[in-house]
CSV table of C-alpha atoms in Angstrom, one decimal:
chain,number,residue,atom,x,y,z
C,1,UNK,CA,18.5,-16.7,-5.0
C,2,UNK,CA,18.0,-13.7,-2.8
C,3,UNK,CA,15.2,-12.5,-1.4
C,4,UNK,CA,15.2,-9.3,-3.5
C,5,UNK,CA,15.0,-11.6,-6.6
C,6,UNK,CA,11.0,-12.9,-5.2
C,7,UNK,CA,9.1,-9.3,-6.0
C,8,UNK,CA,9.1,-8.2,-2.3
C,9,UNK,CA,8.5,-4.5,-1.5
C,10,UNK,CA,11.4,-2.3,-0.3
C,11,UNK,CA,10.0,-2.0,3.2
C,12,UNK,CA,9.7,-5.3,4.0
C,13,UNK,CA,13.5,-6.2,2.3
C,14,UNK,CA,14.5,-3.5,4.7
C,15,UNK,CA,12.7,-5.5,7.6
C,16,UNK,CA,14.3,-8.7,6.2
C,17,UNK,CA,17.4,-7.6,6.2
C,18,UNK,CA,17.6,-6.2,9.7
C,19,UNK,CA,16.7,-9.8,10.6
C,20,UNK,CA,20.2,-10.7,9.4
C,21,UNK,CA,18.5,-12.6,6.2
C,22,UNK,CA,19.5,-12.3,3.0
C,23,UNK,CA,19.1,-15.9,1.5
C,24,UNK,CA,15.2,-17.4,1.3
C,25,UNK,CA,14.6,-20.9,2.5
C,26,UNK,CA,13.5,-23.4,0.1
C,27,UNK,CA,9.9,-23.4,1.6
C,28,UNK,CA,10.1,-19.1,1.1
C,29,UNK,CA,11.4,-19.4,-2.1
C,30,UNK,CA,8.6,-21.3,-3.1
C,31,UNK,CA,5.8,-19.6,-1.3
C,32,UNK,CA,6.6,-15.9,-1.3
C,33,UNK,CA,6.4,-15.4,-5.4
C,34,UNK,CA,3.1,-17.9,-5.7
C,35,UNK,CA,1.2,-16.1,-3.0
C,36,UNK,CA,1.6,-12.7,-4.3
C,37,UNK,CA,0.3,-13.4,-7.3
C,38,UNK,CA,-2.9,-14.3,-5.3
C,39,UNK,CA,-3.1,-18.3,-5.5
C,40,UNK,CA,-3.8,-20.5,-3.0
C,41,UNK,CA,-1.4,-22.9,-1.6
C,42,UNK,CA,-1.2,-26.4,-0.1
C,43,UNK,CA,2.2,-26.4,1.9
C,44,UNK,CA,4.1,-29.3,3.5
C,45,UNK,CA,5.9,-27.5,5.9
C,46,UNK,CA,7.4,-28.4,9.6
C,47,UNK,CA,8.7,-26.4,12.3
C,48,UNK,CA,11.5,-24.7,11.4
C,49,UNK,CA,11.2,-24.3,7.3
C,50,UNK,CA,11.1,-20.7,7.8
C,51,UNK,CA,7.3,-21.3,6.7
C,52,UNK,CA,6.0,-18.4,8.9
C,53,UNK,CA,8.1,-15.8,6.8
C,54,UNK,CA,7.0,-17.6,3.6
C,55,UNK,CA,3.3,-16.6,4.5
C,56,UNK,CA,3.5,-13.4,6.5
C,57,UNK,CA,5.6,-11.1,3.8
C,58,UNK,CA,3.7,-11.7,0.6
C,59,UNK,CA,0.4,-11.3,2.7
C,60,UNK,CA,2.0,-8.0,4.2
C,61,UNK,CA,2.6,-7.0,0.3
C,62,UNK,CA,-0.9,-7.7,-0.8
C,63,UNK,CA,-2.2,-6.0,2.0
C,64,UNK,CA,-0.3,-2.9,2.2
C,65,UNK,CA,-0.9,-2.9,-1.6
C,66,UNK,CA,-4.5,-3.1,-1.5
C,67,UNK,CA,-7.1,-0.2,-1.2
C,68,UNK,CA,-7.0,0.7,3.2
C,69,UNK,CA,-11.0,0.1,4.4
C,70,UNK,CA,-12.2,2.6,6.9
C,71,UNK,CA,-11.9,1.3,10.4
C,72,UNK,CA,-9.4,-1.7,9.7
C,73,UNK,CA,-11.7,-4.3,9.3
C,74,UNK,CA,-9.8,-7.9,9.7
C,75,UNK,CA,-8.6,-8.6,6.1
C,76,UNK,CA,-5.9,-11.3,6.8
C,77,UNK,CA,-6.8,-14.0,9.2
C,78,UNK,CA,-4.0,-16.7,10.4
C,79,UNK,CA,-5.3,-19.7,12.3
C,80,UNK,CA,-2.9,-21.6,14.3
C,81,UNK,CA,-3.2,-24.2,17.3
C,82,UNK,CA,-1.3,-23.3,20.1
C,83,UNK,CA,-1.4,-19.8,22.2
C,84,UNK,CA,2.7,-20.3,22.0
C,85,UNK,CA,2.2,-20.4,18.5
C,86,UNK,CA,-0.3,-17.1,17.9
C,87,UNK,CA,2.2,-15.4,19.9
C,88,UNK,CA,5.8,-16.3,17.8
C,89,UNK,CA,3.8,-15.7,14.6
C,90,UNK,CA,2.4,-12.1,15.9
C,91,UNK,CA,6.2,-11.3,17.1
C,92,UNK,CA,7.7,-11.9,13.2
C,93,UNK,CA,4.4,-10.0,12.1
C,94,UNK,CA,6.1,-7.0,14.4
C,95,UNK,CA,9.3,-7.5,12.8
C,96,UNK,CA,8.1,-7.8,9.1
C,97,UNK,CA,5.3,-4.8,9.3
C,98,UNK,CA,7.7,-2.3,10.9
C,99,UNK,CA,8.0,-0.2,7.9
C,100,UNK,CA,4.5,-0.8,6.6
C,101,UNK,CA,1.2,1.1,7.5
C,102,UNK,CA,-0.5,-2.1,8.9
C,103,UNK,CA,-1.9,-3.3,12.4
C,104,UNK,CA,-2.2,-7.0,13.5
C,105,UNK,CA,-3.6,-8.4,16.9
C,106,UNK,CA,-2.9,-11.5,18.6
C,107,UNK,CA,-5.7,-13.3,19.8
C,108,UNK,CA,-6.2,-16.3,22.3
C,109,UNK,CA,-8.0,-18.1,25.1
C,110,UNK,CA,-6.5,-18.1,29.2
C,111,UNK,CA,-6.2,-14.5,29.4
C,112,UNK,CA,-8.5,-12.0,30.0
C,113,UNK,CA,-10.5,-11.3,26.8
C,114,UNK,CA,-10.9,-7.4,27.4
C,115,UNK,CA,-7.5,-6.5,26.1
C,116,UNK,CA,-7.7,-7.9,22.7
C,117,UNK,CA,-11.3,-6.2,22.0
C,118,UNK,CA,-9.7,-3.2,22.6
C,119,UNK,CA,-7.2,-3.7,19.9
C,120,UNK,CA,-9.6,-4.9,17.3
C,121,UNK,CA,-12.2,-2.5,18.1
C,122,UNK,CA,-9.4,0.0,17.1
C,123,UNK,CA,-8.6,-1.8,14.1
C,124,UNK,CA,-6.4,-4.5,12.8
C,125,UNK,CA,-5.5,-5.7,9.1
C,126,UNK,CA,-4.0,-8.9,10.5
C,127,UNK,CA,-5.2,-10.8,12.6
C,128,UNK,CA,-3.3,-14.0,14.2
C,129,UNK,CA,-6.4,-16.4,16.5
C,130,UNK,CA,-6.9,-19.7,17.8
C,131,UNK,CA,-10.2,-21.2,16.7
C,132,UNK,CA,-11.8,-21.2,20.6
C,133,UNK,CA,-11.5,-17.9,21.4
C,134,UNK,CA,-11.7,-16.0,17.7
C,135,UNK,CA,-15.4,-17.7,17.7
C,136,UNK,CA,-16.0,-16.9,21.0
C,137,UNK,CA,-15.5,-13.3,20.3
C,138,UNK,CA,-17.3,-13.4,17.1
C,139,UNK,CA,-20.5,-15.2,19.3
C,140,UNK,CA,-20.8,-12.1,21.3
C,141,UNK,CA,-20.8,-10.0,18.2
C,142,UNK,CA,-17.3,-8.4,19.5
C,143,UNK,CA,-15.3,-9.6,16.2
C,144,UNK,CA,-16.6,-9.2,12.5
C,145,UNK,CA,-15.1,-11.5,9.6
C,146,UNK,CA,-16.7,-10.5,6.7
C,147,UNK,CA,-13.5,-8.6,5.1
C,148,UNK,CA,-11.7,-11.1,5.2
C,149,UNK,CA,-9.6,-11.4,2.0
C,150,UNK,CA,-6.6,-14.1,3.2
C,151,UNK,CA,-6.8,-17.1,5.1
C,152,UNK,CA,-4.3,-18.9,6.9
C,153,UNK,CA,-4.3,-22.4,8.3
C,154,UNK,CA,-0.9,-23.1,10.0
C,155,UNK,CA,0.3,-26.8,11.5
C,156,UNK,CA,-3.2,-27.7,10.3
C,157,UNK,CA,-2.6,-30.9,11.4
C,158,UNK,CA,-2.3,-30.2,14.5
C,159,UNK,CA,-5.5,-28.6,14.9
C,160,UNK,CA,-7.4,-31.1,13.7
C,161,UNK,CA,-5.6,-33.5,16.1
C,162,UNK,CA,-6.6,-31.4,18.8
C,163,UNK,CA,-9.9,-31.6,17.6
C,164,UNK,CA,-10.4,-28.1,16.5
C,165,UNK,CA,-12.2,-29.8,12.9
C,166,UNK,CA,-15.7,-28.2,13.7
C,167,UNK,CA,-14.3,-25.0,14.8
C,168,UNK,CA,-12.4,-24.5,11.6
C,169,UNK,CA,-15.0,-25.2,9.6
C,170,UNK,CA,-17.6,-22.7,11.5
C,171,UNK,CA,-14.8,-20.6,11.1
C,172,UNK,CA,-14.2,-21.0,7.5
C,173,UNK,CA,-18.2,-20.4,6.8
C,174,UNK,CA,-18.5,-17.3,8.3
C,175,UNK,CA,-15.7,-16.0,5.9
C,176,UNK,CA,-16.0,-15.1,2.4
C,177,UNK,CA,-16.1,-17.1,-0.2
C,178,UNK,CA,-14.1,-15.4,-2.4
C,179,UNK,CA,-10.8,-14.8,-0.7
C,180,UNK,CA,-7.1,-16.5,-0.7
C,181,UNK,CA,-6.0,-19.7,1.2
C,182,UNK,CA,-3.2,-20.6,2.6
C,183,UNK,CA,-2.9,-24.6,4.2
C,184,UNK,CA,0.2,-25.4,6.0
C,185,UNK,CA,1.0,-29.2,7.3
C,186,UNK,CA,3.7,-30.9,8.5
C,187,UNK,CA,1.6,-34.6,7.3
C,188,UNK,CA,-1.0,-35.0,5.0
C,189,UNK,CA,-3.4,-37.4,6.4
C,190,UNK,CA,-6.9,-38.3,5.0
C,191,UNK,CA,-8.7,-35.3,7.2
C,192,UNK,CA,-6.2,-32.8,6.0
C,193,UNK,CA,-6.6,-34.2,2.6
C,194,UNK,CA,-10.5,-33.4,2.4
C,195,UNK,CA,-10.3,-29.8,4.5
C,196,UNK,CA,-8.0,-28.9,1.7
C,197,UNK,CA,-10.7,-30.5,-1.1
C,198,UNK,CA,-13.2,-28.6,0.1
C,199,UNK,CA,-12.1,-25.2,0.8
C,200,UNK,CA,-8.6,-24.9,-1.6
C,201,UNK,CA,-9.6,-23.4,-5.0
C,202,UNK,CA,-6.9,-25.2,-6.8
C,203,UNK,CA,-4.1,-24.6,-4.7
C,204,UNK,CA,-0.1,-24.8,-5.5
C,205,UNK,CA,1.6,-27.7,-4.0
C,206,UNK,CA,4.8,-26.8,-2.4
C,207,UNK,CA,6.8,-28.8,0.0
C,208,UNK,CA,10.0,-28.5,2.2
C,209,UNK,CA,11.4,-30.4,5.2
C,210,UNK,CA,13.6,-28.7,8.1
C,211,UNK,CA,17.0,-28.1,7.1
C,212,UNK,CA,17.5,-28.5,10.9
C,213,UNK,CA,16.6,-32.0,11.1
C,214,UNK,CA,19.3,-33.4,8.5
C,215,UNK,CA,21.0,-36.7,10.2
C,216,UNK,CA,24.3,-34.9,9.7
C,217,UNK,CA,23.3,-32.1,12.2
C,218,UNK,CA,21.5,-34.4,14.8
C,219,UNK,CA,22.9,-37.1,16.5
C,220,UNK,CA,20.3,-39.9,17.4
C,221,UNK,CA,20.0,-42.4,19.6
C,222,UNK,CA,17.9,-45.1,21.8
C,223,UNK,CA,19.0,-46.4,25.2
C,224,UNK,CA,17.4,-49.4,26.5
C,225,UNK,CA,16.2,-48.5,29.9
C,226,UNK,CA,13.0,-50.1,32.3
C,227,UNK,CA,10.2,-47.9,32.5
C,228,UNK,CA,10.5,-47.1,35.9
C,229,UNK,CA,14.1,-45.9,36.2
C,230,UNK,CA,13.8,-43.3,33.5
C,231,UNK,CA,13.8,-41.0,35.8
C,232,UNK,CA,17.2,-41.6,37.2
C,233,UNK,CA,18.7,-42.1,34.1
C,234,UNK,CA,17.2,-38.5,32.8
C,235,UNK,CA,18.9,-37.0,36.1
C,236,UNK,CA,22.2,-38.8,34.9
C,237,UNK,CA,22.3,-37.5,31.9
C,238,UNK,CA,22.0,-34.0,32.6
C,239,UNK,CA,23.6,-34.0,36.0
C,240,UNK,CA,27.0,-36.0,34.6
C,241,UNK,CA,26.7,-33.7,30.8
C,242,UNK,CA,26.4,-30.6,32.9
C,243,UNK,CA,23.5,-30.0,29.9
C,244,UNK,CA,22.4,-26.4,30.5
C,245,UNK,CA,19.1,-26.2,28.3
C,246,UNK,CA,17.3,-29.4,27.6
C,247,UNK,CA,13.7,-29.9,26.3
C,248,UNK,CA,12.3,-33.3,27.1
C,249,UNK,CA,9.1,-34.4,25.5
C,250,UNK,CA,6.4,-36.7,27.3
C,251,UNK,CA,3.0,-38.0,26.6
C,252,UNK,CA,1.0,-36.7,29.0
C,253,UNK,CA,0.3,-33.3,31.3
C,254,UNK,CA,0.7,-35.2,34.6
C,255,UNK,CA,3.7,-37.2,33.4
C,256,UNK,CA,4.9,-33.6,32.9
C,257,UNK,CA,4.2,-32.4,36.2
C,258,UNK,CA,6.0,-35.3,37.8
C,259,UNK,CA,8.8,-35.4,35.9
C,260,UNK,CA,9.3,-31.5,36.5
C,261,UNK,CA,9.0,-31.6,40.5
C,262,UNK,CA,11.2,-35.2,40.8
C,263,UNK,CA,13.9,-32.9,38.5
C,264,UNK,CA,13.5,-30.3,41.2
C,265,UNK,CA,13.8,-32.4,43.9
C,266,UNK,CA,17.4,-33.7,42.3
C,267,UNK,CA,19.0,-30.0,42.0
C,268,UNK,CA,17.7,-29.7,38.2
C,269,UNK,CA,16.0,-26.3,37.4
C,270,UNK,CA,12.9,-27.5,35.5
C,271,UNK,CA,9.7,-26.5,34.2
C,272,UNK,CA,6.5,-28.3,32.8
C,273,UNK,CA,4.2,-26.5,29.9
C,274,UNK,CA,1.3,-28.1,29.0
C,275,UNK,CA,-2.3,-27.5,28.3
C,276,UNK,CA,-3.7,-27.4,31.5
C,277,UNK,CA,-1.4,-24.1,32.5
C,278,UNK,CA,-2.2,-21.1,32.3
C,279,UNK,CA,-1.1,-18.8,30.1
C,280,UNK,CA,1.1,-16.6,31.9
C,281,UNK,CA,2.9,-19.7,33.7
C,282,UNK,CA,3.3,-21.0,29.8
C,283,UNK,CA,4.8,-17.9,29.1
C,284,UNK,CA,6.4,-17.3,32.1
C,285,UNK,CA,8.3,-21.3,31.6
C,286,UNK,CA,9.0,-20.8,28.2
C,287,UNK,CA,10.8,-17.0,28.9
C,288,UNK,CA,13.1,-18.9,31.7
C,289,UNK,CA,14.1,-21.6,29.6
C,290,UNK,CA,15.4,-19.5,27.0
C,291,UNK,CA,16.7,-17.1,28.9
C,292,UNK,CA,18.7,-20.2,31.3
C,293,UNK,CA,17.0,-19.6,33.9
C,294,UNK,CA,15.1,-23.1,33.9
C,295,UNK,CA,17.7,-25.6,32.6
C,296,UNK,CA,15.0,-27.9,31.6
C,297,UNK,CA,11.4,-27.7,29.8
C,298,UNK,CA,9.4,-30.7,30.3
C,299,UNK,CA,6.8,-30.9,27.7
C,300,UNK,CA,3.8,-32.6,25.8
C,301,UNK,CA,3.5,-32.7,22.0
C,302,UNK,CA,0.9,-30.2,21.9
C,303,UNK,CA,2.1,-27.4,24.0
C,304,UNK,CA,5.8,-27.6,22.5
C,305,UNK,CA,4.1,-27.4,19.0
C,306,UNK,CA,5.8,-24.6,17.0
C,307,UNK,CA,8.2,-23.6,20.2
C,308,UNK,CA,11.1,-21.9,18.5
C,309,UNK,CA,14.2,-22.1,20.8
C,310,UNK,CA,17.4,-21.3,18.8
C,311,UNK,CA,20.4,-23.4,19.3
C,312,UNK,CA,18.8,-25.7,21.3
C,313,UNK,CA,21.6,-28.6,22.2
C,314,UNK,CA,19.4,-31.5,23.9
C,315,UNK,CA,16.5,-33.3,23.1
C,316,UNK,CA,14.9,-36.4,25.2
C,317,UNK,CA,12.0,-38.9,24.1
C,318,UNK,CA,11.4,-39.5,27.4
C,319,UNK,CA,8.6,-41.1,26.1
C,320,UNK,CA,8.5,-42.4,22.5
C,321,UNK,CA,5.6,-40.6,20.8
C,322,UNK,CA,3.0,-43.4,19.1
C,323,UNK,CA,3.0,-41.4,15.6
C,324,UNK,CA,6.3,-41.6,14.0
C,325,UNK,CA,5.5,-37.7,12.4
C,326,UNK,CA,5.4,-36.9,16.3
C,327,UNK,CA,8.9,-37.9,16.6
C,328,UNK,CA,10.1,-35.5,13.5
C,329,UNK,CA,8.6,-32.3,14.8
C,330,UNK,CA,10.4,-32.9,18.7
C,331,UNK,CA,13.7,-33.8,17.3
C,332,UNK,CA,13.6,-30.6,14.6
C,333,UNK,CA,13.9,-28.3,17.7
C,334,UNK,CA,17.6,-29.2,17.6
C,335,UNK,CA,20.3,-28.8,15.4
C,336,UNK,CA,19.1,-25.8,14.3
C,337,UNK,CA,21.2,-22.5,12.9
C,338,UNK,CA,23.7,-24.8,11.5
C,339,UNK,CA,24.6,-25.9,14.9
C,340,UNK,CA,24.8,-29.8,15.8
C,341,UNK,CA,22.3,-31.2,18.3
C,342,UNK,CA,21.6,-34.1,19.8
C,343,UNK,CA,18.1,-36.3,20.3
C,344,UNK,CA,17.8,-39.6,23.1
C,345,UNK,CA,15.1,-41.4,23.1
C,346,UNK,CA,14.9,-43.4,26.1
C,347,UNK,CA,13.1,-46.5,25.2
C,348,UNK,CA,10.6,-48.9,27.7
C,349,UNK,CA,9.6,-52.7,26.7
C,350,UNK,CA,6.5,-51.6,25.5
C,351,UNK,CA,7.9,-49.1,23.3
C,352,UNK,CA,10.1,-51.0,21.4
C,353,UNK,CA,7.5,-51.3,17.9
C,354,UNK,CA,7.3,-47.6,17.8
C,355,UNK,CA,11.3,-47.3,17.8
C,356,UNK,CA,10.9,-49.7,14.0
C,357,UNK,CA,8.1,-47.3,13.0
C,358,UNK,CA,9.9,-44.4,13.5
C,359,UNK,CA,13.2,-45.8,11.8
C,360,UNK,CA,11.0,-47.3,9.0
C,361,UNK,CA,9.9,-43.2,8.3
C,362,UNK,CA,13.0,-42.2,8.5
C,363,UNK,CA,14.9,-44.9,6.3
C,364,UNK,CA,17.7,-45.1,9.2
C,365,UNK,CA,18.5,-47.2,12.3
C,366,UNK,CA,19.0,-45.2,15.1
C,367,UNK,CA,22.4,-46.3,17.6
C,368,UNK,CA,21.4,-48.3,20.4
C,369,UNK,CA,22.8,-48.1,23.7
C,370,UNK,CA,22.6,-49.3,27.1
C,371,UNK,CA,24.1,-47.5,29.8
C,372,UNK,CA,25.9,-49.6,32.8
C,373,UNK,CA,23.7,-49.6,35.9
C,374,UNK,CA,20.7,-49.3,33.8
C,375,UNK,CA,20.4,-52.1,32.4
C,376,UNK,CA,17.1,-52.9,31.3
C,377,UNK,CA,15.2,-56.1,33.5
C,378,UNK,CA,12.0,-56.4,31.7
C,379,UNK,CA,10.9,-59.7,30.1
C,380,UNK,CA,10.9,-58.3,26.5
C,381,UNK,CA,14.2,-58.1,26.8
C,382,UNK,CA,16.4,-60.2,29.7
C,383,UNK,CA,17.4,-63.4,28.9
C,384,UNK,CA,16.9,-65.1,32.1
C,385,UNK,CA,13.4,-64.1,32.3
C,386,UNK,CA,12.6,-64.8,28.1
C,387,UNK,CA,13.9,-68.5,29.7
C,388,UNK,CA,11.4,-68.9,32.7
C,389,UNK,CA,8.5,-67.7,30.6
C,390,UNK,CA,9.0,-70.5,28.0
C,391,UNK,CA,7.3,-73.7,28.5
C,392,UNK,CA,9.8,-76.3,29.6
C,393,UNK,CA,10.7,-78.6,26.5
C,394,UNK,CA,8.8,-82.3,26.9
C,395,UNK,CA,10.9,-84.9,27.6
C,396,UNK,CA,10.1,-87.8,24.7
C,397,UNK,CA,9.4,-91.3,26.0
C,398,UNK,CA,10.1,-94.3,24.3
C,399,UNK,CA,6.9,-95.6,22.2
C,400,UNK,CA,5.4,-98.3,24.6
C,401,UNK,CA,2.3,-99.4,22.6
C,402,UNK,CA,-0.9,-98.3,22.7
C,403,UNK,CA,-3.3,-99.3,25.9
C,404,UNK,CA,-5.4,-102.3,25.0
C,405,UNK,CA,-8.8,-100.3,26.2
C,406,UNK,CA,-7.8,-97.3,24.4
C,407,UNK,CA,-7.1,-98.7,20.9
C,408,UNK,CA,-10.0,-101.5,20.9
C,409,UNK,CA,-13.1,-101.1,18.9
C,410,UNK,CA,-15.6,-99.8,21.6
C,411,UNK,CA,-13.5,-100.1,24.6
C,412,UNK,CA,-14.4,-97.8,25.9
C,413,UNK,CA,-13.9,-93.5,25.1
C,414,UNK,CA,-9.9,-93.1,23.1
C,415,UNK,CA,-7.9,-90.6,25.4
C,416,UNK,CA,-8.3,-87.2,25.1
C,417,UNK,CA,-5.7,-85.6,22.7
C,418,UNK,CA,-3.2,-82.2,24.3
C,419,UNK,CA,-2.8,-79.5,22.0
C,420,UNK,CA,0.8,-78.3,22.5
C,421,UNK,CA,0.7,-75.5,19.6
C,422,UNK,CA,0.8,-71.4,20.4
C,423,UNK,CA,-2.0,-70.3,22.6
């Protein structure tokens, strides 16, 4: 199928096609004909489906097809989690609308606000927000929702882990009832599950997972490595592979920032993105890495969440993510654009369950190395040291009889028994 066999308008097949695309993913070729004729949708859809595309042209269609409202109210509002991820979404919106007599606006906390009221005050038809700062603008009467017509909630997941549940649904009150919705999540958990009860007006089902995260086009595997060399072993690996571009995932913002200046310190052009930067140094990391200036981007679940980097090689767990979904969504950020990739997760003692959770999801066993000099010397794991923590066995003596005063009727209090079972 092609994607002027899905009803699409000439303008935006133009736009498509400048793109280089020709051929709709499986997630697009489900979405794109359902949402122009105006249902809602329930969509599970990870990073890299192509899910932004299967939302943003038939909402461009419907809008440009619809009646325009004097002063461009807001008739298309897309929800997402991330500032990175307002910002790819409102750079396809450019591409797609370039032939079509719309305006979008990109909307999101860390920057100055005065900017973006500018734009809306001027008029937009699509407008792409993350929940803080779209209600914080509607708060001091500076944003007006009540021409809303489509509603999209992309990785909504995601937002809900970020705890973003009562913002969405202030959000989803102050919009009209009667208008379109669009739910995208890469899991469907028991939160996700009720948000789309009790706002979806019997919505499609559709579902489609990453064509970039197929075992064929990803190479995975664990090495066994104590916690506190990990850090050698990541300069190692990047120093002795000469790897030019490398995203490493870890769990926390400060295990981030150290990981980033010891990778310094070594010769290794590094970055850290993460919540607690601002925006401009987010943006300002993210530009360097893909351009190859900044060889490596150390980051945290939520701040890599929907990064598109094309043809990214190199992937580390540097530490193994406690949700086995987690693990999906890092690796899918290689391998991508037909192009093989390659995903290490460097696994701790402690971490050792989550590596069988994670297999267990993905019905595979994952190779497992250990490289020389790094052997790993914690207790879960070294013999010699499984061998001093065990009890020593109890040498058995020859039965001797039992002690007169012991066995005697009321001589005297029997022995205490020892318990020798698992403590």
């Amino acid at each position: 199928m092609l994607f002027k066999d899905l009803g699409l308008s000439e303008p935006l097949l133009r736009a498509v096609s400048e793109k280089g695309y020709e051929t709709p993913s499986p997630i697009q070729e489900q979405c794109i004909p359902v949402v122009l004729e105006g249902k809602d949708i329930l969509a599970s859809a990870q990073t890299g489906t192509g899910k932004t595309a299967g939302f943003a042209l038939p909402m461009l269609q419907l809008l440009s097809q619809g009646r325009e409202k004097h002063n461009r109210p807001v008739r298309a509002l897309i929800l997402t989690p991330t500032r990175e991820l307002a910002a790819q979404i409102g750079d396809e919106l450019k591409d797609y609308s370039k032939y079509l007599h719309l305006r979008y606006s990109v909307i999101f906390g860390g920057v100055n606000q005065n900017p973006q009221v500018r734009a809306i005050k001027q008029g937009v038809d699509v407008l792409v927000a993350t929940p803080g700062r779209l209600l914080d603008l509607h708060t001091q009467n500076l944003l007006r929702l009540d021409n809303v017509e489509i509603l999209v909630l992309d990785e909504a997941d995601r937002m809900l882990d970020m705890g973003f549940q009562r913002d969405l649904n202030r959000i989803i009150h102050i919009l009209p009832s009667k208008r379109q919705n669009l739910l995208f999540s890469a899991t469907f958990n028991k939160e996700i599950k009720k948000l789309a009860q009790t706002y979806l007006h019997h919505p499609v089902s559709v579902s489609a997972t990453p064509e970039n995260t197929t075992v064929e086009k990803i190479e995975q595997r664990t090495i066994r490595v104590d916690k506190d060399r990990k850090t050698a072993l990541t300069i190692k690996l990047i120093s002795e592979g000469n790897w030019q571009q490398v995203l490493i995932f870890t769990r926390t913002k400060h295990g981030a920032n150290r990981l980033g200046q010891k990778l310094e310190k070594a010769g290794i052009s590094a970055a850290a993105i993460h919540g607690n930067k601002t925006q401009n140094a987010r943006t300002a990391a993210l530009a360097g890495f893909k351009s190859g200036k900044i060889r490596v981007l150390v980051a945290t679940d939520i701040a890599a969440r929907g990064l598109d980097i094309p043809l990214l090689p190199h992937v580390i767990n540097f530490e193994l993510p406690n949700v086995p979904e987690d693990y999906v969504h890092r690796i899918g950020r290689t391998g991508r654009a037909g192009a093989t990739g390659e995903a290490i997760s460097l696994v701790g003692g402690d971490e050792v369950d989550y590596v069988a959770g994670i297999e267990k999801l993905l019905g595979e066993k994952f190779v497992r190395q250990v490289i020389p000099g790094f052997e790993p010397q914690d207790p879960e794991t070294a013999p010699e040291k499984k061998q001093q923590n065990q009890r020593p066995p109890r040498d058995k003596k020859p039965h001797q009889g039992p002690k007169p005063q012991s066995n005697s009727v009321g001589g005297g209090k029997p022995k205490k028994k020892q318990w020798y079972g698992r403590r």
